[in-house]
Short mmCIF file of C-alpha atoms and ligand atoms in Angstrom, two decimals:
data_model
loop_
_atom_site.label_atom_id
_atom_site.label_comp_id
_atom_site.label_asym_id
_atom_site.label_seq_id
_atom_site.Cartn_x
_atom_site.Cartn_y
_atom_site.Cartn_z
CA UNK A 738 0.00 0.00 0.00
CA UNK A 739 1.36 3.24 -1.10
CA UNK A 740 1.65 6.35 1.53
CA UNK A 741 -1.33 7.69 -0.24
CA UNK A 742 -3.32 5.04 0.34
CA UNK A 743 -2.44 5.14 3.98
CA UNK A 744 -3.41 8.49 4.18
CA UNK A 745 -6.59 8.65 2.54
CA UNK A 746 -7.88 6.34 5.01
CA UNK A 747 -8.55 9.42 7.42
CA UNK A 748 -10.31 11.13 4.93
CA UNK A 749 -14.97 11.12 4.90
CA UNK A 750 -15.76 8.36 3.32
CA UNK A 751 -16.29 9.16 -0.63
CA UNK A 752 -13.21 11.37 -0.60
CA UNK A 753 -10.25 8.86 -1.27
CA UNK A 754 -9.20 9.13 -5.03
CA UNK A 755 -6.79 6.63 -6.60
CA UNK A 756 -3.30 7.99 -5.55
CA UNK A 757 -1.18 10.19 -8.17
CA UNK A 758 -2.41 12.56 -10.69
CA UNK A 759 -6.58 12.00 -12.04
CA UNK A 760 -8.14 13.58 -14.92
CA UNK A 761 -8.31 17.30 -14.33
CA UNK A 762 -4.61 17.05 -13.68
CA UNK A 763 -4.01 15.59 -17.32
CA UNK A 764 -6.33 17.85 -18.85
CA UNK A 765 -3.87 20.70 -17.80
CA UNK A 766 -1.46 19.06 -20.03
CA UNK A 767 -3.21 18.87 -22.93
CA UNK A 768 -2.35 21.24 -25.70
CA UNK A 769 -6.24 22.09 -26.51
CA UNK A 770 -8.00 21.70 -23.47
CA UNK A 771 -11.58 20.58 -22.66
CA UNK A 772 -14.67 22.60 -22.89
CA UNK A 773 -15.32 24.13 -19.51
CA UNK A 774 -18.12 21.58 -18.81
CA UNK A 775 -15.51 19.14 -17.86
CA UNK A 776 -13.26 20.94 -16.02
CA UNK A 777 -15.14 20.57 -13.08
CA UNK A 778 -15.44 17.90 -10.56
CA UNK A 779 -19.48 17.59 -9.46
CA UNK A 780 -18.98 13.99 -7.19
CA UNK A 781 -21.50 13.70 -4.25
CA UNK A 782 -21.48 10.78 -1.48
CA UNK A 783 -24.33 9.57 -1.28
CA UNK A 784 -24.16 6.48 1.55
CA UNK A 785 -22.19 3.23 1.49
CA UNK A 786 -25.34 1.01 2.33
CA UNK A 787 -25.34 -2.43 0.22
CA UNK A 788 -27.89 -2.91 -2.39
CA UNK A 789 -30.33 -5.48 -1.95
CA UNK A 790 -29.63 -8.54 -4.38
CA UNK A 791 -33.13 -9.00 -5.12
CA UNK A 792 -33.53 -5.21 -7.31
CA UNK A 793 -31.44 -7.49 -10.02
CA UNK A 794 -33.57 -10.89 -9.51
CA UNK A 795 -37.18 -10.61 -8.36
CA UNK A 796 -39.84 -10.59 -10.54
CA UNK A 797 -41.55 -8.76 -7.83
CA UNK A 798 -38.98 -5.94 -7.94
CA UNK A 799 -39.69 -5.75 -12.04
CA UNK A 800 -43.03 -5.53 -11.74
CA UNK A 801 -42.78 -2.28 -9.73
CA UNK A 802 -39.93 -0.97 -12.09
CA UNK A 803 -42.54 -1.47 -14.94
CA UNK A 804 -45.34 0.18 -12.75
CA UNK A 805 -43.38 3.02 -11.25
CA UNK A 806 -40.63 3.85 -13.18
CA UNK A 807 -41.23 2.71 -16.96
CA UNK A 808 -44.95 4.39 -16.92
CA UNK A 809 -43.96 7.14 -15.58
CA UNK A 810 -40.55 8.29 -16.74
CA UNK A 811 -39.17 9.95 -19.75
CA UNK A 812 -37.79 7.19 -21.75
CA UNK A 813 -36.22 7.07 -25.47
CA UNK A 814 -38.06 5.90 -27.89
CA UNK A 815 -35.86 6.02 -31.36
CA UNK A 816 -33.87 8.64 -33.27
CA UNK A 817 -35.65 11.18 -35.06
CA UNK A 818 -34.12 10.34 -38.20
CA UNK A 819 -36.07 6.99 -38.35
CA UNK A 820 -39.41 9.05 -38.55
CA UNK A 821 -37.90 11.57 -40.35
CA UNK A 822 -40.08 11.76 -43.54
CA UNK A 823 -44.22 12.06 -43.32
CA UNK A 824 -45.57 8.66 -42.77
CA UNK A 825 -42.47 7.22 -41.21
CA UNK A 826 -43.25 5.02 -37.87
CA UNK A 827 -41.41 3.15 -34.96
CA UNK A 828 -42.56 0.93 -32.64
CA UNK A 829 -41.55 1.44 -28.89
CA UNK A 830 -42.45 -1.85 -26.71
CA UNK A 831 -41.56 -1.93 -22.67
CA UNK A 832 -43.14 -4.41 -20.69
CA UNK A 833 -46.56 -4.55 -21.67
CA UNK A 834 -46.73 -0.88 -23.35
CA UNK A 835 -46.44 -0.48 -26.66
CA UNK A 836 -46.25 3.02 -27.91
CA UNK A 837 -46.27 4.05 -31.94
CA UNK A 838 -43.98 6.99 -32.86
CA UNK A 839 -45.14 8.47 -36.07
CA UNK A 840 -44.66 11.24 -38.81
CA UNK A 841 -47.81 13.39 -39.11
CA UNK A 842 -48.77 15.12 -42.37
CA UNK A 843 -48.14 18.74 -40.34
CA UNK A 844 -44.59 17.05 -40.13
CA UNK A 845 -44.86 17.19 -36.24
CA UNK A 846 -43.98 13.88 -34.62
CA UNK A 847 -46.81 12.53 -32.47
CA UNK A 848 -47.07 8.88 -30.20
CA UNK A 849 -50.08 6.79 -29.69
CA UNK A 850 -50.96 3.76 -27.83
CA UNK A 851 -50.43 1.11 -29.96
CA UNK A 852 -53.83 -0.31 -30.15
CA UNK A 853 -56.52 -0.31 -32.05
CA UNK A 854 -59.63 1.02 -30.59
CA UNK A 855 -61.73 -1.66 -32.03
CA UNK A 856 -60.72 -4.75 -30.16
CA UNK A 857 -57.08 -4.15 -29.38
CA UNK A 858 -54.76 -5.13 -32.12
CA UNK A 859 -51.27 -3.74 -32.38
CA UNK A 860 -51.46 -1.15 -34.66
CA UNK A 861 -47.77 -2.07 -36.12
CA UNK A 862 -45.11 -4.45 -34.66
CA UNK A 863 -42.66 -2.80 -37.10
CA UNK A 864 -41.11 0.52 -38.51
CA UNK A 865 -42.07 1.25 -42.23
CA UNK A 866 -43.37 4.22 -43.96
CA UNK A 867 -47.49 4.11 -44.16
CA UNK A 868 -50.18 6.13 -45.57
CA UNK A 869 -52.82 5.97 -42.81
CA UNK A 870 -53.20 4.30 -39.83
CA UNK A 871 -55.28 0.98 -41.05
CA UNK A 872 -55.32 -1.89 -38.42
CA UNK A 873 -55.07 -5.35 -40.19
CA UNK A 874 -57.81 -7.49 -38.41
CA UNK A 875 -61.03 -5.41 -39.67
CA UNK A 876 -59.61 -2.18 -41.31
CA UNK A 877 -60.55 0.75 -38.85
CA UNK A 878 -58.52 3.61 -39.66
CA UNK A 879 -56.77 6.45 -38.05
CA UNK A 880 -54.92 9.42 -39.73
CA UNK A 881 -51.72 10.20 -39.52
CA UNK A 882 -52.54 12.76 -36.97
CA UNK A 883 -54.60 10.31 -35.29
CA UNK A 884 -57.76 10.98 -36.73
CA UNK A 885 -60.60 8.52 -37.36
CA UNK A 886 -60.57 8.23 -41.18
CA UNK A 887 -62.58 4.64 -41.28
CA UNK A 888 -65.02 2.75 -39.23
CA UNK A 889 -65.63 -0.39 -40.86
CA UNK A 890 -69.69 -1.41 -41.10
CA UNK A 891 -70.11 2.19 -39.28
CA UNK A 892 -74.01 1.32 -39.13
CA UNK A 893 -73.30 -1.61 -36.56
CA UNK A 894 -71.56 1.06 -33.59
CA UNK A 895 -74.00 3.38 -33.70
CA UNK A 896 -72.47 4.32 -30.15
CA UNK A 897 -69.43 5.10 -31.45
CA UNK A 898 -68.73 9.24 -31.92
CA UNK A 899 -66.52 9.04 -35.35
CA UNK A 900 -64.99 12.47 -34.22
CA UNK A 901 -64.54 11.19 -30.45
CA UNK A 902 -62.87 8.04 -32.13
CA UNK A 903 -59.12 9.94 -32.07
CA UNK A 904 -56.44 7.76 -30.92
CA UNK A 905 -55.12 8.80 -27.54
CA UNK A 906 -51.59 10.34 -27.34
CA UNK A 907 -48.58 9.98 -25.08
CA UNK A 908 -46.52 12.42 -24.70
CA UNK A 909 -43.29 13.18 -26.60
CA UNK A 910 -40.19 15.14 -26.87
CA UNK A 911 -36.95 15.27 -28.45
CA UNK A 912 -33.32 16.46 -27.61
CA UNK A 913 -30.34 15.70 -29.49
CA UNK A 914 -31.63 13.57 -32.00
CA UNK A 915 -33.74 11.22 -29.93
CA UNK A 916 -37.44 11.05 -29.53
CA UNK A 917 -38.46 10.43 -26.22
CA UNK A 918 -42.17 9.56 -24.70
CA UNK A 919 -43.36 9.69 -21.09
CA UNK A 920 -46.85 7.46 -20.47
CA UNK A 921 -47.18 10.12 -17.22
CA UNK A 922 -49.76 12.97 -17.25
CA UNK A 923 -48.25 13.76 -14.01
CA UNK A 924 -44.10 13.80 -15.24
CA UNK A 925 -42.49 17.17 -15.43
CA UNK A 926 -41.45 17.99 -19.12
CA UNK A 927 -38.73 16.69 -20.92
CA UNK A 928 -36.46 19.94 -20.58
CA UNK A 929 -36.77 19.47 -16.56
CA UNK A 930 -36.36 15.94 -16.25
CA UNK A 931 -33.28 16.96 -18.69
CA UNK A 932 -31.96 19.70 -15.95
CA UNK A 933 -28.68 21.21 -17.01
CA UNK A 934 -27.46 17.70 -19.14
CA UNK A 935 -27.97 19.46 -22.67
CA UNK A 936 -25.57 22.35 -21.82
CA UNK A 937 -22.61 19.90 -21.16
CA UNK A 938 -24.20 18.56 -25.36
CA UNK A 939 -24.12 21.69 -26.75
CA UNK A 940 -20.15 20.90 -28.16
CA UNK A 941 -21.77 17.78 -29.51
CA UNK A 942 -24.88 18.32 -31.00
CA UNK A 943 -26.20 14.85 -31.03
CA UNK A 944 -29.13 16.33 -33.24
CA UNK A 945 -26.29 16.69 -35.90
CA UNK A 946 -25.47 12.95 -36.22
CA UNK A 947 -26.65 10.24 -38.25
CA UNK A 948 -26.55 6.53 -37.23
CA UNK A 949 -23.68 4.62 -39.14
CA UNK A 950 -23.92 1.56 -36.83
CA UNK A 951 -27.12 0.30 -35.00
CA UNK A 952 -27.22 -3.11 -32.90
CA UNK A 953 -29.60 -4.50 -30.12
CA UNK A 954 -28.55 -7.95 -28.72
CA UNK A 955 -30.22 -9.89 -25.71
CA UNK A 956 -27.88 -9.83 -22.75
CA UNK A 957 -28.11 -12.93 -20.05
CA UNK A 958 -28.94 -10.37 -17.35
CA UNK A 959 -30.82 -8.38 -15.82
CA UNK A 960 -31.09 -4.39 -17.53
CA UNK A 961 -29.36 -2.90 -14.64
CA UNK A 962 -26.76 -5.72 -14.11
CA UNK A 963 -25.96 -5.12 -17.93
CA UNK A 964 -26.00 -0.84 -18.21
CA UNK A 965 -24.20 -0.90 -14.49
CA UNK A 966 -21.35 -2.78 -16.40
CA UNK A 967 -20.97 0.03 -18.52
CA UNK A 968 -20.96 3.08 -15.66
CA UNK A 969 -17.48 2.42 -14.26
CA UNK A 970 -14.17 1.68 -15.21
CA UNK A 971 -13.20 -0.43 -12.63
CA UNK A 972 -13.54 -3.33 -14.15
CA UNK A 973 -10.93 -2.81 -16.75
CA UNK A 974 -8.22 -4.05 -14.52
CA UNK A 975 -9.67 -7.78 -14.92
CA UNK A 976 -12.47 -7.76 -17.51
CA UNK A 977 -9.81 -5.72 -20.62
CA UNK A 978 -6.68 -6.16 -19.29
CA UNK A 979 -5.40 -5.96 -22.76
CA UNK A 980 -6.46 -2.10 -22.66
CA UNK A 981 -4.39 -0.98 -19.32
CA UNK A 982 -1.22 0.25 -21.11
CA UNK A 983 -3.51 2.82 -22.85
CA UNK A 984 -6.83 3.51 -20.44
CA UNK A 985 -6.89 5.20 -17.45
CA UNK A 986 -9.05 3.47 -15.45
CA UNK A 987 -9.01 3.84 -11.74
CA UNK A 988 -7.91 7.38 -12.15
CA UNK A 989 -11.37 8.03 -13.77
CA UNK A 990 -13.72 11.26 -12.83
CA UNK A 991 -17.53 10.42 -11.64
CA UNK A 992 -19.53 12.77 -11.36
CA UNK A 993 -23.28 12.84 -9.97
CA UNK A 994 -24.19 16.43 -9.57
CA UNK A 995 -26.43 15.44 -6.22
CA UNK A 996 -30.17 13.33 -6.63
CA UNK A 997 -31.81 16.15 -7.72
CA UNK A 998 -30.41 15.95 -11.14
CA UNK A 999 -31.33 12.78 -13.46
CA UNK A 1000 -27.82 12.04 -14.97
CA UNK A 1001 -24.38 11.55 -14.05
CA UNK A 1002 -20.95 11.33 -16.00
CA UNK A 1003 -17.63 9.21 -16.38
CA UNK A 1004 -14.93 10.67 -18.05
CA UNK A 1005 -11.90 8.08 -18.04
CA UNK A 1006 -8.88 9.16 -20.20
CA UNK A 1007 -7.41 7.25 -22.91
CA UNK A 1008 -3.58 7.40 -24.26
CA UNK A 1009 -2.10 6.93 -20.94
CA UNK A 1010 -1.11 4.45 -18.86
CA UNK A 1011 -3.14 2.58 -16.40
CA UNK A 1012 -2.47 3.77 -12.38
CA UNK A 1013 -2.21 -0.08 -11.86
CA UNK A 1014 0.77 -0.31 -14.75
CA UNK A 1015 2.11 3.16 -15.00
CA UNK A 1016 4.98 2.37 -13.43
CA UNK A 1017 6.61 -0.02 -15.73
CA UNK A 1018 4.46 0.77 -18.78
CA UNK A 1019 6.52 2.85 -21.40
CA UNK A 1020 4.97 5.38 -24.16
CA UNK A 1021 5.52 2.50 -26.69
CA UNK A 1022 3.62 0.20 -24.74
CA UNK A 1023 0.96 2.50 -24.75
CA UNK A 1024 1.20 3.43 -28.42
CA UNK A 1025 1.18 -0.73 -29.31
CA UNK A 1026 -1.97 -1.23 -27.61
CA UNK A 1027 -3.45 2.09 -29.31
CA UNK A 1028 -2.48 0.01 -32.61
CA UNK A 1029 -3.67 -3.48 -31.48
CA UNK A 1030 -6.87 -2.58 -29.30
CA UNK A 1031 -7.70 0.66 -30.87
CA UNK A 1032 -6.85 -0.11 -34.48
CA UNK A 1033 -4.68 2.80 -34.82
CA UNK A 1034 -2.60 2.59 -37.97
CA UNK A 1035 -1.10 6.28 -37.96
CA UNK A 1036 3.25 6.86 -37.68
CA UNK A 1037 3.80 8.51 -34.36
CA UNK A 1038 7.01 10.07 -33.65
CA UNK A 1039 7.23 11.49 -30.28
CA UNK A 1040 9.78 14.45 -30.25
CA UNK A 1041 11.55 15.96 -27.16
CA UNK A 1042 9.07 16.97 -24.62
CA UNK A 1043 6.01 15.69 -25.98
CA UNK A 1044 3.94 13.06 -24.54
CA UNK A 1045 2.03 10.23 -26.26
CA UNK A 1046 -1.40 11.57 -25.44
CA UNK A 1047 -0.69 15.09 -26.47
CA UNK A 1048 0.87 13.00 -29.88
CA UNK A 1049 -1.96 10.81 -30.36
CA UNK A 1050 -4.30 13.81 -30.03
CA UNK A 1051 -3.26 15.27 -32.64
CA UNK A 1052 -2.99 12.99 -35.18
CA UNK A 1053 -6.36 11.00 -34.61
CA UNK A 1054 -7.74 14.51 -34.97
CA UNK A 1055 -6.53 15.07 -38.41
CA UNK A 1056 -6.98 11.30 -39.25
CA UNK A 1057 -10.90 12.26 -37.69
CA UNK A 1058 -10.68 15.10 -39.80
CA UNK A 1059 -9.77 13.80 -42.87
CA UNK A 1060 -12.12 10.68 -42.65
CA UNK A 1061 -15.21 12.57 -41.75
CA UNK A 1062 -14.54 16.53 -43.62
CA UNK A 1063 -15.53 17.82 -40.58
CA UNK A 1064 -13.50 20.76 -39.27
CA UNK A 1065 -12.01 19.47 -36.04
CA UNK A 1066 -9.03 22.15 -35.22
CA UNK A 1067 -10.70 23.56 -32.18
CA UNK A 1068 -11.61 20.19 -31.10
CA UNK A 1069 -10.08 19.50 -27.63
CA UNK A 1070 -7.58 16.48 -27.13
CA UNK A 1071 -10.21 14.85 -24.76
CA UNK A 1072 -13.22 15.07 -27.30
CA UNK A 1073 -10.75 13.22 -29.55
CA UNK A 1074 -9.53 10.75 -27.03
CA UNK A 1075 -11.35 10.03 -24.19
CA UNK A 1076 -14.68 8.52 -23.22
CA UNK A 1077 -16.93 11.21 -21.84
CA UNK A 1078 -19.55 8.96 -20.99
CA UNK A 1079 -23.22 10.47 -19.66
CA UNK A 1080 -26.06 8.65 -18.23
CA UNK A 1081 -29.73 9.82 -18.04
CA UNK A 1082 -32.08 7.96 -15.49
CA UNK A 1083 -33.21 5.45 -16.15
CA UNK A 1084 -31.29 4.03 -18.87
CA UNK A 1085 -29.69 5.78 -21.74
CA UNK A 1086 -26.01 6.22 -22.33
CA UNK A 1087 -25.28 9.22 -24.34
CA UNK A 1088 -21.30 9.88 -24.95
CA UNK A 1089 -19.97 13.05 -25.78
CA UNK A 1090 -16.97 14.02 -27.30
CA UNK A 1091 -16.24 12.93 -30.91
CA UNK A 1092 -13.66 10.47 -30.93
CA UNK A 1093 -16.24 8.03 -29.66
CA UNK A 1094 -19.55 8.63 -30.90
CA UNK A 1095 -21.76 6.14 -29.18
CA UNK A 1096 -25.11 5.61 -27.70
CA UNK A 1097 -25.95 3.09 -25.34
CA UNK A 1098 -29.97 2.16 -24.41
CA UNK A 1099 -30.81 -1.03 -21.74
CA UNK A 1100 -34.58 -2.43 -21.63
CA UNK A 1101 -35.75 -4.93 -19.87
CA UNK A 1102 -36.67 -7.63 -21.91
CA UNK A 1103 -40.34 -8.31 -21.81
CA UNK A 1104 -41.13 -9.69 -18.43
CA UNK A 1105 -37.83 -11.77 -17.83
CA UNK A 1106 -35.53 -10.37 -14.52
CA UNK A 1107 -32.30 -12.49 -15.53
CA UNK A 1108 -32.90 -10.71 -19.54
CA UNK A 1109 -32.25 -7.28 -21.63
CA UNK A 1110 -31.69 -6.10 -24.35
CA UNK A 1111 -28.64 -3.93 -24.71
CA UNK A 1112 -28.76 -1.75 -27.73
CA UNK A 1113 -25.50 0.51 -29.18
CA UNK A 1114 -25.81 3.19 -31.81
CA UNK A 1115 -22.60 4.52 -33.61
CA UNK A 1116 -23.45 8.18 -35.07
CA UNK A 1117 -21.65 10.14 -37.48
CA UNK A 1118 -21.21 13.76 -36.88
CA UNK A 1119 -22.03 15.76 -40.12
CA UNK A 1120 -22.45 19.75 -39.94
CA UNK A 1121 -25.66 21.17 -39.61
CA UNK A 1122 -27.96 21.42 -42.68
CA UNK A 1123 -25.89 19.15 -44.76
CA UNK A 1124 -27.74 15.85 -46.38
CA UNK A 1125 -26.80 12.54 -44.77
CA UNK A 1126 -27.35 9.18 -45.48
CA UNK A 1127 -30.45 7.48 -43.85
CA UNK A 1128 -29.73 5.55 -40.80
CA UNK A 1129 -28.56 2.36 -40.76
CA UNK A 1130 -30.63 -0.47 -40.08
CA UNK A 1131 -31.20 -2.19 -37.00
CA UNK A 1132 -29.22 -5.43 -36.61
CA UNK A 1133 -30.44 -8.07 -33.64
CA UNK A 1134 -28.20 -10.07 -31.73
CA UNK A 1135 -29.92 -13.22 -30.38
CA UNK A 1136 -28.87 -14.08 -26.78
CA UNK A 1137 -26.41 -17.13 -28.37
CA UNK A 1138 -25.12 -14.11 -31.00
CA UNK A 1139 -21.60 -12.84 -29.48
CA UNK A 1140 -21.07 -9.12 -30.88
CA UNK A 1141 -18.68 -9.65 -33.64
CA UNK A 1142 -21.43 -10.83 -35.39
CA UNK A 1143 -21.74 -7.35 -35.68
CA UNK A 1144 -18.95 -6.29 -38.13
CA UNK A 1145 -19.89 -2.79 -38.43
CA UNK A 1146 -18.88 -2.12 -34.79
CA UNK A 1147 -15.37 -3.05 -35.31
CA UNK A 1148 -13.03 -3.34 -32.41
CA UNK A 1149 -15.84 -2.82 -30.11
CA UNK A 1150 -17.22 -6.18 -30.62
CA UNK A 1151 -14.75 -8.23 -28.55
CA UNK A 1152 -14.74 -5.32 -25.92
CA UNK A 1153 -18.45 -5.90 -25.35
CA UNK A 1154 -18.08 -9.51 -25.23
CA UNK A 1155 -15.89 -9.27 -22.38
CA UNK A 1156 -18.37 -7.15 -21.19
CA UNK A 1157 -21.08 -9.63 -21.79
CA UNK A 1158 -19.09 -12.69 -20.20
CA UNK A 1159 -19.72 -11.72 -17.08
CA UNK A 1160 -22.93 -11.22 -17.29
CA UNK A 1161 -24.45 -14.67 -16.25
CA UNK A 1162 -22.23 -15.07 -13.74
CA UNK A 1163 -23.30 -12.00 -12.05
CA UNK A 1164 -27.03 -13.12 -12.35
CA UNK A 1165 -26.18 -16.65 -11.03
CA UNK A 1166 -24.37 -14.77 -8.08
CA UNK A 1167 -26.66 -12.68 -7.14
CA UNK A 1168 -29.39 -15.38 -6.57
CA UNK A 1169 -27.26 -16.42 -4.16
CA UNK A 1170 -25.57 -13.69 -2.77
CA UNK A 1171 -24.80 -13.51 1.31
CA UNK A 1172 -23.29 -11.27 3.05
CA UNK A 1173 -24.78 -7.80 3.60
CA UNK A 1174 -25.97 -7.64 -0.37
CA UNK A 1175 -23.96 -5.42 -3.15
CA UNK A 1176 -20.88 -3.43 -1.98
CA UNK A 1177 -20.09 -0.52 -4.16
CA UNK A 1178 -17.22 1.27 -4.03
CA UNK A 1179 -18.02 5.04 -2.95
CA UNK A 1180 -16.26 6.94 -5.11
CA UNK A 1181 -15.92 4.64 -8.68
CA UNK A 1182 -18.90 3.03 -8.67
CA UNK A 1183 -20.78 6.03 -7.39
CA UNK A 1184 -22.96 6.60 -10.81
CA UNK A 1185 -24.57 3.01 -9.67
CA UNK A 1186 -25.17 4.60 -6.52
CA UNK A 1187 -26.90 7.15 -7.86
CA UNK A 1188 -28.78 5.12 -9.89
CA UNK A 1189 -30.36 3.01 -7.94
CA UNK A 1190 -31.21 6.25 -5.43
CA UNK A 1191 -33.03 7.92 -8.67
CA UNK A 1192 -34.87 3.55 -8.56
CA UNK A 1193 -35.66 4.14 -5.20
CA UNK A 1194 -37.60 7.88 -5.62
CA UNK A 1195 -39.55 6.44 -8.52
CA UNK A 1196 -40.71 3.16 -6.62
CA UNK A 1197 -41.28 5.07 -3.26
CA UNK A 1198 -43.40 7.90 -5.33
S1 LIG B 2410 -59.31 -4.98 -33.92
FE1 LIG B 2410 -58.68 -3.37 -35.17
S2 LIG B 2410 -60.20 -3.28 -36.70
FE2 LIG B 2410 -60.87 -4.80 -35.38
FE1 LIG B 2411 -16.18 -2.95 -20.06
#
């Protein structure tokens, strides 16, 4: 144990920070630095009680998620650029609910039930680009808009009001791209559940991105066992040990802004060295596993003075640059390098930056505690205005499908099936978990923390 360590035990629980120098300390280094929104450290303790096992097991526990937090919370429901033309739909499904995103003839997105007011079919189980609203078991019909076009044998429901016929809304919203619904009356809007998050966007317009890679696959665990995976980098020391020379991963920055706010962050730097290896990790090691892990293929030649990250910076933003057209010279190093990772309750994983343009979304998956679905979209930055391709399609990932059966997401395919090995063994393990329940750690596994304290106001509301 270093010194550090030794010291830090005196210190209020939630203020020990892996010894030696953390994020905001590299940042200083860099040669273009980070916006202001993350040069600032917003951690709050929030308790070191354990976690029961059963939030990640009981059926019990998912039926009050369903009740209290999934009809009731502002969830996303796709990208705006899959209903981006005038009869464009998407089909949202979470437990039970099924909600129908669609492309009105006033061009205004709207969401309905997804249920025909006759006896109850799904409108659609599937995107696609429609005319009208026509249900297939007896063709009633609803606009666009929602309308009652159609009542089929009209003269048998005399007590049916054609003009009282609409089909009922749910609410919706967008921000940076995505369309989000809330089944709540009661919810606040979108831009206060939001809170401050979109300022800390506005360097990466999300809205000004189009999907180049999109992939859902069924994970062997539970939604919050399988997005909680994703919210620290602890694990990196024994899930991706063939990352250390080139992640920083216990010197990473949470941050939770308090449980008033609805999102949290990670920002864990990339092109240095591992606090666990630094000390016998050279910058060659750390520029091998950029070229191995990371597929980097650019010369590097570090002069006098000049440090690998500062190096690698600046090339991957004129390799960015030249790949992409976009112009990237006030770009800082971090929005090149690192992963500037955001989560919104209760499950969406929006990354900032633009070295790493990823989405993450977790559902639960149907009715099933031990399931999910993990879903990962790769967007493309393009500049405002300009004509982009239309997304790509959706690919789906059976539970026995590992992710490099998704080609199109390149080196992060083995990355998430480390991710996704674990997976079942945590599920098995918590079923039969003693002890006091979950230990987190205070400080790097604080965004869980926070999560599950967002869980609890929704299920105690
Ligand atoms: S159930 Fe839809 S038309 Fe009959
Ligand atoms: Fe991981």
């Amino acid at each position: 144990m270093t010194i550090e360590d030794e010291t830090q035990r005196d210190l209020a629980p939630g203020e020990a920070r892996c010894p030696g120098p953390g994020v905001q300390d590299f940042y200083a280094l860099d040669h273009n630095p980070p916006p202001p929104g993350l040069m600032a450290e917003h951690y709050v303790y929030a308790g070191s009680e354990p976690l029961a096992p059963e939030r990640y097991t009981s059926l019990e526990f998912h039926e009050r998620e369903i009740e209290k937090v999934w009809r009731k919370v502002w969830q996303v429901a796709c990208r705006e650029e899959d209903v981006a033309r005038v009869g464009d739909t998407s089909v949202y499904d979470i437990g039970d609910d099924s909600i129908l995103v669609v492309r009105a003839e006033d061009g205004r997105l709207r969401a309905f039930w997804n249920s025909c007011l006759h006896r109850g079919t799904a409108l659609r189980t599937e995107p696609g680009n429609v005319a009208e609203l026509r249900c297939p078991f007896h063709g009633f019909c609803w606009s666009l808009e929602g309308r009652s076009t159609e009542i089929v044998c009209e003269w048998d429901f005399p007590h049916i009001e054609p003009d009282e016929f609409n089909l009922p809304e749910v609410r919706l919203d967008t921000w940076g791209g995505f369309v989000f619904i809330c089944m709540s009356d009661d919810a606040p809007s979108l831009v206060d559940f939001l809170g401050p998050l979109p300022k800390y966007f506005d360097p990466f317009p999300l809205e000004h991105r189009h999907t180049v890679a999109h992939v859902v696959k069924v994970m062997p665990a539970n939604w919050k066992v399988a997005l909680e995976a994703f919210l620290e980098s602890f694990h990196v020391i024994r899930t991706h040990p063939q990352v250390l020379s080139y992640v920083g991963d216990a010197n990473s920055q949470y941050d939770n802004f308090g449980s008033a706010f609805n999102f949290n962050r990670m920002i864990s730097l990339k092109a240095i060295p591992s606090p666990h290896v630094a000390a016998f990790t050279s910058p060659e090691d750390t520029l091998q596993t950029a070229r191995e892990t990371y597929g980097w293929e650019g010369e590097i030649v570090l002069a006098e003075g000049v440090t690998v990250r500062q190096e690698l910076a600046r090339a991957a933003r004129e390799e960015l640059a030249d790949r992409t057209g976009l112009d990237l010279s006030n770009s800082a190093d971090s929005d090149i390098l690192d992963t500037l990772q955001y989560y919104l309750f209760p499950n969406f994983v929006p990354w900032a930056g633009v070295g790493l343009p990823l989405i993450y979304r977790f559902l639960p998956n149907g009715h099933d505690p031990d399931s999910s679905l993990m879903e990962v979209w790769v967007l493309q930055a393009h500049e405002p205005g300009s004509d982009f391709p239309a997304p790509a399609p959706l690919r789906r990932l059976s539970l026995d499908e590992d992710w490099t059966k998704a080609p199109e997401l390149g080196g992060l395919g083995p990355v998430f099936n480390q991710d996704s090995f674990n997976m079942p063994r945590v599920q098995k393990g918590l079923k039969t978990m003693r002890g006091k329940g979950v230990m987190l750690a205070n400080y790097q596994e604080s965004r869980i923390r926070h999560l599950h304290g967002l869980l609890d106001k929704y299920l105690e509301s």
